[in-house]
Coordinates of C-alpha atoms in Angstrom, one line a residue:
X1 CA -0.7 -3.2 -0.6
X2 CA -3.3 -5.8 -0.7
X3 CA -5.4 -4.9 -3.5
X4 CA -9.0 -5.3 -1.6
X5 CA -8.7 -3.1 1.1
X6 CA -6.5 -0.4 -0.8
X7 CA -7.9 2.2 1.0
X8 CA -5.2 5.1 0.0
X9 CA -5.9 4.6 -3.9
X10 CA -9.9 4.3 -3.4
X11 CA -9.9 7.3 -1.1
X12 CA -7.9 10.0 -2.9
X13 CA -9.9 8.5 -5.9
X14 CA -13.0 9.5 -4.5
X15 CA -11.3 13.0 -2.7
X16 CA -10.2 13.7 -6.5
X17 CA -13.8 13.0 -8.1
X18 CA -14.6 15.7 -5.6
X19 CA -12.2 18.4 -6.4
X20 CA -13.1 17.6 -10.0
X21 CA -16.7 18.6 -9.2
X22 CA -15.8 21.4 -6.9
X23 CA -14.0 22.6 -9.7
X24 CA -16.3 22.4 -12.4
X25 CA -19.3 24.3 -10.6
X26 CA -17.2 26.8 -9.1
X27 CA -15.3 27.1 -12.9
X28 CA -18.7 28.1 -14.1
X29 CA -19.6 30.9 -11.2
X30 CA -16.4 32.0 -11.5
X31 CA -16.2 32.4 -15.5
X32 CA -20.0 34.2 -15.6
X33 CA -18.4 36.3 -12.3
X34 CA -15.2 37.3 -14.2
X35 CA -17.3 38.2 -17.7
X36 CA -19.3 40.7 -15.9
X37 CA -15.9 42.4 -14.4
X38 CA -14.1 42.2 -18.1
X39 CA -11.7 39.6 -17.4
X40 CA -11.5 37.8 -20.3
X41 CA -8.3 36.3 -19.9
X42 CA -9.2 34.9 -16.5
X43 CA -12.5 33.3 -18.1
X44 CA -10.8 31.9 -21.4
X45 CA -8.6 30.0 -18.0
X46 CA -11.2 28.8 -16.2
X47 CA -13.6 27.8 -19.4
X48 CA -11.0 25.5 -20.7
X49 CA -9.8 24.3 -17.3
X50 CA -13.8 23.0 -16.6
X51 CA -13.9 21.4 -19.5
X52 CA -10.4 19.3 -18.4
X53 CA -12.1 19.0 -15.0
X54 CA -15.3 16.9 -16.9
X55 CA -12.5 15.1 -19.2
X56 CA -10.7 13.8 -15.9
X57 CA -13.9 13.2 -14.3
X58 CA -14.5 10.1 -16.6
X59 CA -11.7 8.8 -17.1
X60 CA -10.5 9.0 -13.0
X61 CA -12.1 5.9 -12.2
X62 CA -10.4 3.3 -14.7
X63 CA -6.8 5.1 -14.5
X64 CA -4.1 3.3 -13.2
X65 CA -1.7 6.3 -12.4
X66 CA -3.7 8.4 -10.5
X67 CA -1.2 10.3 -8.4
X68 CA 0.4 11.4 -12.3
X69 CA -3.3 12.2 -12.9
X70 CA -3.7 14.1 -10.3
X71 CA -0.4 16.2 -10.3
X72 CA -1.2 16.9 -14.2
X73 CA -4.6 18.8 -12.8
X74 CA -3.3 20.4 -10.2
X75 CA -0.4 22.1 -11.6
X76 CA -2.4 24.3 -13.6
X77 CA -5.2 24.3 -10.9
X78 CA -2.7 26.4 -8.6
X79 CA -1.5 27.7 -11.6
X80 CA -4.8 29.5 -12.0
X81 CA -5.2 30.2 -8.4
X82 CA -2.0 31.8 -8.1
X83 CA -2.8 33.8 -11.3
X84 CA -6.1 35.0 -9.9
X85 CA -4.3 36.1 -6.7
X86 CA -1.4 37.9 -8.7
X87 CA -4.3 40.4 -10.9
X88 CA -4.2 43.9 -9.5
X89 CA -8.1 43.6 -9.6
X90 CA -9.2 40.7 -8.0
X91 CA -10.8 41.3 -4.5
X92 CA -9.0 40.6 -1.0
X93 CA -11.2 37.8 -0.4
X94 CA -9.8 35.8 -2.9
X95 CA -7.0 35.3 -0.8
X96 CA -8.8 33.1 2.0
X97 CA -8.3 30.4 -0.9
X98 CA -4.9 30.1 0.2
X99 CA -5.5 27.9 2.8
X100 CA -7.5 25.4 0.7
X101 CA -3.9 24.7 -0.7
X102 CA -2.4 22.5 2.3
X103 CA -5.6 20.3 2.9
X104 CA -6.4 19.5 -1.0
X105 CA -2.2 18.8 -1.3
X106 CA -2.3 16.2 1.6
X107 CA -5.4 14.2 0.7
X108 CA -4.5 13.9 -2.8
X109 CA -0.9 13.8 -2.8
X110 CA 0.1 12.0 0.6
X111 CA 2.7 13.5 3.2
X112 CA 6.4 14.2 1.2
X113 CA 4.4 15.8 -2.1
X114 CA 1.8 17.3 0.3
X115 CA 4.2 19.1 2.6
X116 CA 6.6 20.3 -0.9
X117 CA 3.7 21.5 -2.6
X118 CA 1.5 23.6 0.9
X119 CA 5.2 25.4 1.4
X120 CA 5.8 26.5 -2.4
X121 CA 2.4 27.8 -3.2
X122 CA 0.9 29.4 0.2
X123 CA 4.5 31.1 0.1
X124 CA 3.7 32.4 -3.0
X125 CA 0.6 32.8 -2.5
X126 CA 1.2 35.2 0.4
X127 CA 4.4 36.9 -1.4
X128 CA 1.5 37.7 -4.3
X129 CA -0.5 38.9 -1.4
X130 CA 2.2 41.5 -0.2
X131 CA 3.0 42.3 -3.9
X132 CA -0.7 43.7 -4.5
X133 CA -2.3 45.2 -1.6
X134 CA 0.6 46.0 1.0
X135 CA 0.8 49.5 -0.5
X136 CA -2.8 50.4 -0.7
X137 CA -3.4 50.3 3.5
X138 CA -0.1 49.0 5.0
X139 CA -1.6 48.4 8.5
X140 CA -4.6 46.4 7.4
X141 CA -3.0 44.9 4.8
X142 CA -0.4 43.4 7.7
X143 CA -2.8 42.2 9.4
X144 CA -4.9 40.5 7.1
X145 CA -1.2 39.3 5.9
X146 CA -0.8 37.5 9.5
X147 CA -4.0 36.7 10.0
X148 CA -4.3 34.5 7.0
X149 CA -0.6 33.6 7.3
X150 CA -1.4 32.0 10.5
X151 CA -4.6 30.4 9.7
X152 CA -2.9 28.6 6.6
X153 CA 0.1 27.6 8.7
X154 CA -1.8 26.2 11.3
X155 CA -4.3 24.6 8.8
X156 CA -0.9 23.1 7.4
X157 CA 0.3 21.9 10.6
X158 CA -2.9 20.0 11.0
X159 CA -3.4 18.3 7.9
X160 CA 0.3 17.1 7.7
X161 CA 0.0 15.4 11.6
X162 CA -3.6 14.0 10.4
X163 CA -1.8 12.8 7.3
X164 CA 1.2 11.4 9.2
X165 CA -1.3 9.9 11.7
X166 CA -3.7 8.6 8.8
X167 CA -0.6 6.5 6.7
X168 CA 0.8 4.9 10.0
X169 CA -2.7 3.6 11.0
X170 CA -3.0 2.2 7.7
X171 CA 0.2 1.1 7.4
X172 CA -0.3 -1.0 11.1
X173 CA -3.6 -2.1 9.4
X174 CA -2.3 -3.5 6.6
X175 CA 0.2 -5.3 8.8
X176 CA -2.1 -6.8 11.0
X177 CA -4.5 -7.9 8.0
X178 CA -1.6 -9.6 6.4
X179 CA 0.1 -11.0 9.3
X180 CA -0.3 -14.4 11.5
X181 CA -0.8 -13.3 14.8
X182 CA 0.4 -16.0 16.6
X183 CA 3.9 -16.8 14.2
X184 CA 4.2 -12.9 12.8
X185 CA 4.9 -14.9 9.4
X186 CA 2.2 -13.5 6.2
X187 CA -0.8 -15.2 6.0
X188 CA -2.7 -16.7 3.0
X189 CA -4.0 -13.2 2.2
X190 CA -0.2 -12.1 2.2
X191 CA 0.6 -15.3 0.0
X192 CA -2.2 -14.6 -2.4
X193 CA -0.9 -10.6 -3.1
X194 CA 2.7 -11.8 -3.1
X195 CA 2.0 -15.0 -5.6
X196 CA 0.5 -12.7 -8.1
X197 CA 3.5 -10.2 -8.2
X198 CA 6.3 -13.0 -8.3
X199 CA 3.8 -14.9 -11.0
X200 CA 3.9 -12.3 -13.1
X201 CA 7.4 -11.3 -12.8
X202 CA 8.5 -14.6 -13.6
X203 CA 6.0 -15.0 -16.6
X204 CA 7.7 -11.7 -18.0
X205 CA 11.2 -12.3 -17.2
X206 CA 11.2 -16.3 -17.7
X207 CA 12.1 -17.3 -14.3
X208 CA 11.6 -20.0 -12.3
X209 CA 9.1 -19.8 -9.0
X210 CA 8.6 -22.2 -6.4
X211 CA 6.1 -23.3 -3.8
X212 CA 7.3 -25.4 -1.1
X213 CA 4.1 -26.9 1.5
X214 CA 5.6 -27.7 5.1
X215 CA 3.6 -29.2 7.9
X216 CA 4.8 -30.2 11.6
X217 CA 5.0 -33.6 12.1
X218 CA 2.8 -35.1 15.2
X219 CA 1.4 -31.6 16.2
X220 CA -1.7 -32.9 17.4
X221 CA 0.0 -35.3 20.4
X222 CA 2.1 -32.2 20.9
X223 CA -1.0 -30.2 22.0
X224 CA -2.3 -33.1 23.5
X225 CA 0.3 -34.1 25.8
X226 CA 1.7 -30.5 26.4
X227 CA -1.0 -28.7 25.8
X228 CA -2.1 -25.6 23.7
X229 CA 0.3 -23.1 25.4
X230 CA 3.2 -25.3 24.2
X231 CA 1.1 -25.9 20.7
X232 CA 1.5 -22.5 20.4
X233 CA 5.9 -22.3 21.2
X234 CA 6.3 -25.0 19.1
X235 CA 4.4 -23.2 16.2
X236 CA 6.4 -20.2 16.9
X237 CA 10.0 -22.1 17.2
X238 CA 9.1 -23.8 14.3
X239 CA 8.9 -19.8 11.9
X240 CA 11.8 -18.8 13.7
X241 CA 13.9 -21.7 13.0
X242 CA 13.2 -21.7 9.1
X243 CA 13.3 -17.8 8.9
X244 CA 16.7 -18.1 9.6
X245 CA 17.1 -20.2 6.5
X246 CA 15.3 -18.6 4.1
X247 CA 16.5 -15.9 1.7
X248 CA 15.1 -12.0 2.1
X249 CA 13.2 -12.6 -1.2
X250 CA 11.9 -15.8 0.0
X251 CA 7.9 -15.7 1.6
X252 CA 7.3 -17.9 4.4
X253 CA 4.0 -18.1 5.4
X254 CA 1.3 -19.6 8.0
X255 CA -1.9 -21.2 6.2
X256 CA -3.4 -22.2 9.3
X257 CA -2.8 -24.7 12.2
X258 CA 0.3 -26.4 12.0
X259 CA 0.7 -25.8 7.4
X260 CA 2.9 -23.2 6.4
X261 CA 3.7 -22.8 2.5
X262 CA 7.1 -20.9 1.8
X263 CA 7.7 -19.5 -1.9
X264 CA 10.8 -18.8 -3.2
X265 CA 10.9 -16.8 -6.7
X266 CA 13.9 -17.3 -8.7
X267 CA 14.0 -21.1 -7.3
X268 CA 13.7 -24.4 -10.1
X269 CA 12.2 -27.5 -8.8
X270 CA 15.2 -28.8 -7.7
X271 CA 16.2 -25.6 -5.8
X272 CA 13.7 -25.6 -4.1
X273 CA 14.0 -29.2 -3.0
X274 CA 17.2 -28.5 -1.8
X275 CA 15.9 -25.8 0.0
X276 CA 13.4 -28.0 1.8
X277 CA 15.6 -30.4 3.0
X278 CA 17.8 -27.8 4.5
X279 CA 15.2 -26.4 6.4
X280 CA 14.2 -30.5 7.6
X281 CA 17.4 -30.7 8.4
X282 CA 17.8 -27.0 10.7
X283 CA 14.6 -27.8 12.2
X284 CA 14.9 -31.6 13.2
X285 CA 18.6 -30.5 14.6
X286 CA 17.1 -27.5 16.6
X287 CA 14.7 -29.1 19.2
X288 CA 12.9 -26.8 21.3
X289 CA 13.0 -26.5 24.9
X290 CA 9.5 -28.1 26.8
X291 CA 9.9 -27.1 30.6
X292 CA 14.2 -27.3 30.2
X293 CA 13.5 -30.5 28.3
X294 CA 14.5 -30.5 24.4
X295 CA 11.8 -32.4 22.3
X296 CA 12.6 -32.6 18.2
X297 CA 10.1 -31.5 16.2
X298 CA 10.3 -32.4 12.2
X299 CA 8.1 -31.4 9.3
X300 CA 7.1 -33.3 6.0
X301 CA 7.0 -31.2 2.8
X302 CA 5.5 -31.1 -0.7
X303 CA 7.4 -29.3 -3.7
X304 CA 5.3 -27.5 -6.9
X305 CA 6.9 -25.5 -9.3
X306 CA 4.9 -23.1 -11.7
X307 CA 4.4 -24.3 -15.4
X308 CA 4.9 -27.7 -14.5
X309 CA 2.3 -28.4 -11.8
X310 CA -0.1 -25.0 -13.1
X311 CA -0.5 -21.5 -13.6
X312 CA -2.3 -20.7 -10.1
X313 CA -2.1 -20.5 -6.9
X314 CA -4.4 -23.4 -5.8
X315 CA -2.9 -26.0 -8.3
X316 CA 0.4 -25.5 -6.8
X317 CA -0.9 -25.6 -3.5
X318 CA -3.3 -28.7 -4.5
X319 CA 0.1 -30.3 -5.9
X320 CA 2.4 -29.4 -3.3
X321 CA -0.2 -30.8 -0.6
X322 CA -0.4 -34.2 -2.4
X323 CA 3.5 -34.5 -2.0
X324 CA 3.3 -33.3 1.6
X325 CA 0.6 -36.3 2.5
X326 CA 2.9 -38.4 0.1
X327 CA 6.0 -37.5 2.7
X328 CA 3.8 -38.8 5.3
X329 CA 2.5 -41.7 4.1
X330 CA 6.2 -43.0 3.8
X331 CA 6.9 -42.1 7.1
X332 CA 7.4 -38.3 8.0
X333 CA 10.4 -35.8 8.2
X334 CA 11.3 -36.1 4.4
X335 CA 10.6 -33.9 1.7
X336 CA 8.8 -35.6 -1.6
X337 CA 8.7 -33.6 -5.1
X338 CA 8.3 -36.5 -7.2
X339 CA 4.9 -37.0 -8.9
X340 CA 4.7 -40.7 -8.8
X341 CA 5.6 -40.5 -5.0
X342 CA 2.7 -38.5 -4.7
X343 CA 0.2 -40.4 -6.4
X344 CA 1.3 -43.8 -4.8

């Protein structure tokens, strides 16, 4: 996911902080209440958990392991809740807290873990109720059990539906943000995100990483002669033809206008030049049909390599862009990877 729009992570972080504050407030309240009833074990557990919540509130904003921290928090949190429900002296009203379990788990853990946790702990909570209250007044207890059980089931279904819809909406939003609407390729933002990941991988494993800058030759003439609709068709044709040659690990993206780039992980400069040549040849040999008439398209390309041409994306883009313009000056429909030609 794009770091700048990692809504899910930030949303769960805020939810977690809210729950920590609620835990501390209710921990103090219930520890005082249980102390008046002489339930010192529960008092000790609640005080310890209140202090744990305070510690987690301090570290939650800077942790990289939010889900792990959340699970570490939730297991004793739900354990304390189950222990409270299991206590014979617990008020029957406490069982209303079972209904909060699906909401908390879905909001903090997502769809799969939320469903698993809800089924597990809601079932356990209802079982504990049957063990401690069913014999006291069976008819009243059964009615209460059905009420709280059906209400909790409804909340679980609503929570599951909400989380599923939210996850699908967020996924679609991320696709829209990172995809070029015309060609369906990745856009510049996606390139920036993937480059950061691939550069870290290349530096960590000492593997090459190459960037190819691609520019459609005489694209303005296509627009001027045939119109913008044909120009859009040409962009889609270009994207389709080149995508068929690239590997699944490669990233082809549209930078804007008729300018494209291909990020090639685990690829040396020589290998990237060969791939760019294949792309050039494939495009030149695959004309686009305009009103039933084949129209040949060509490209000019420049190649840059991580390390030799820089460590940042803008440095590689600048180097590859210069070589692309060198290819255009040399007559177009060619690939340049040599620094001398780019400066010439």
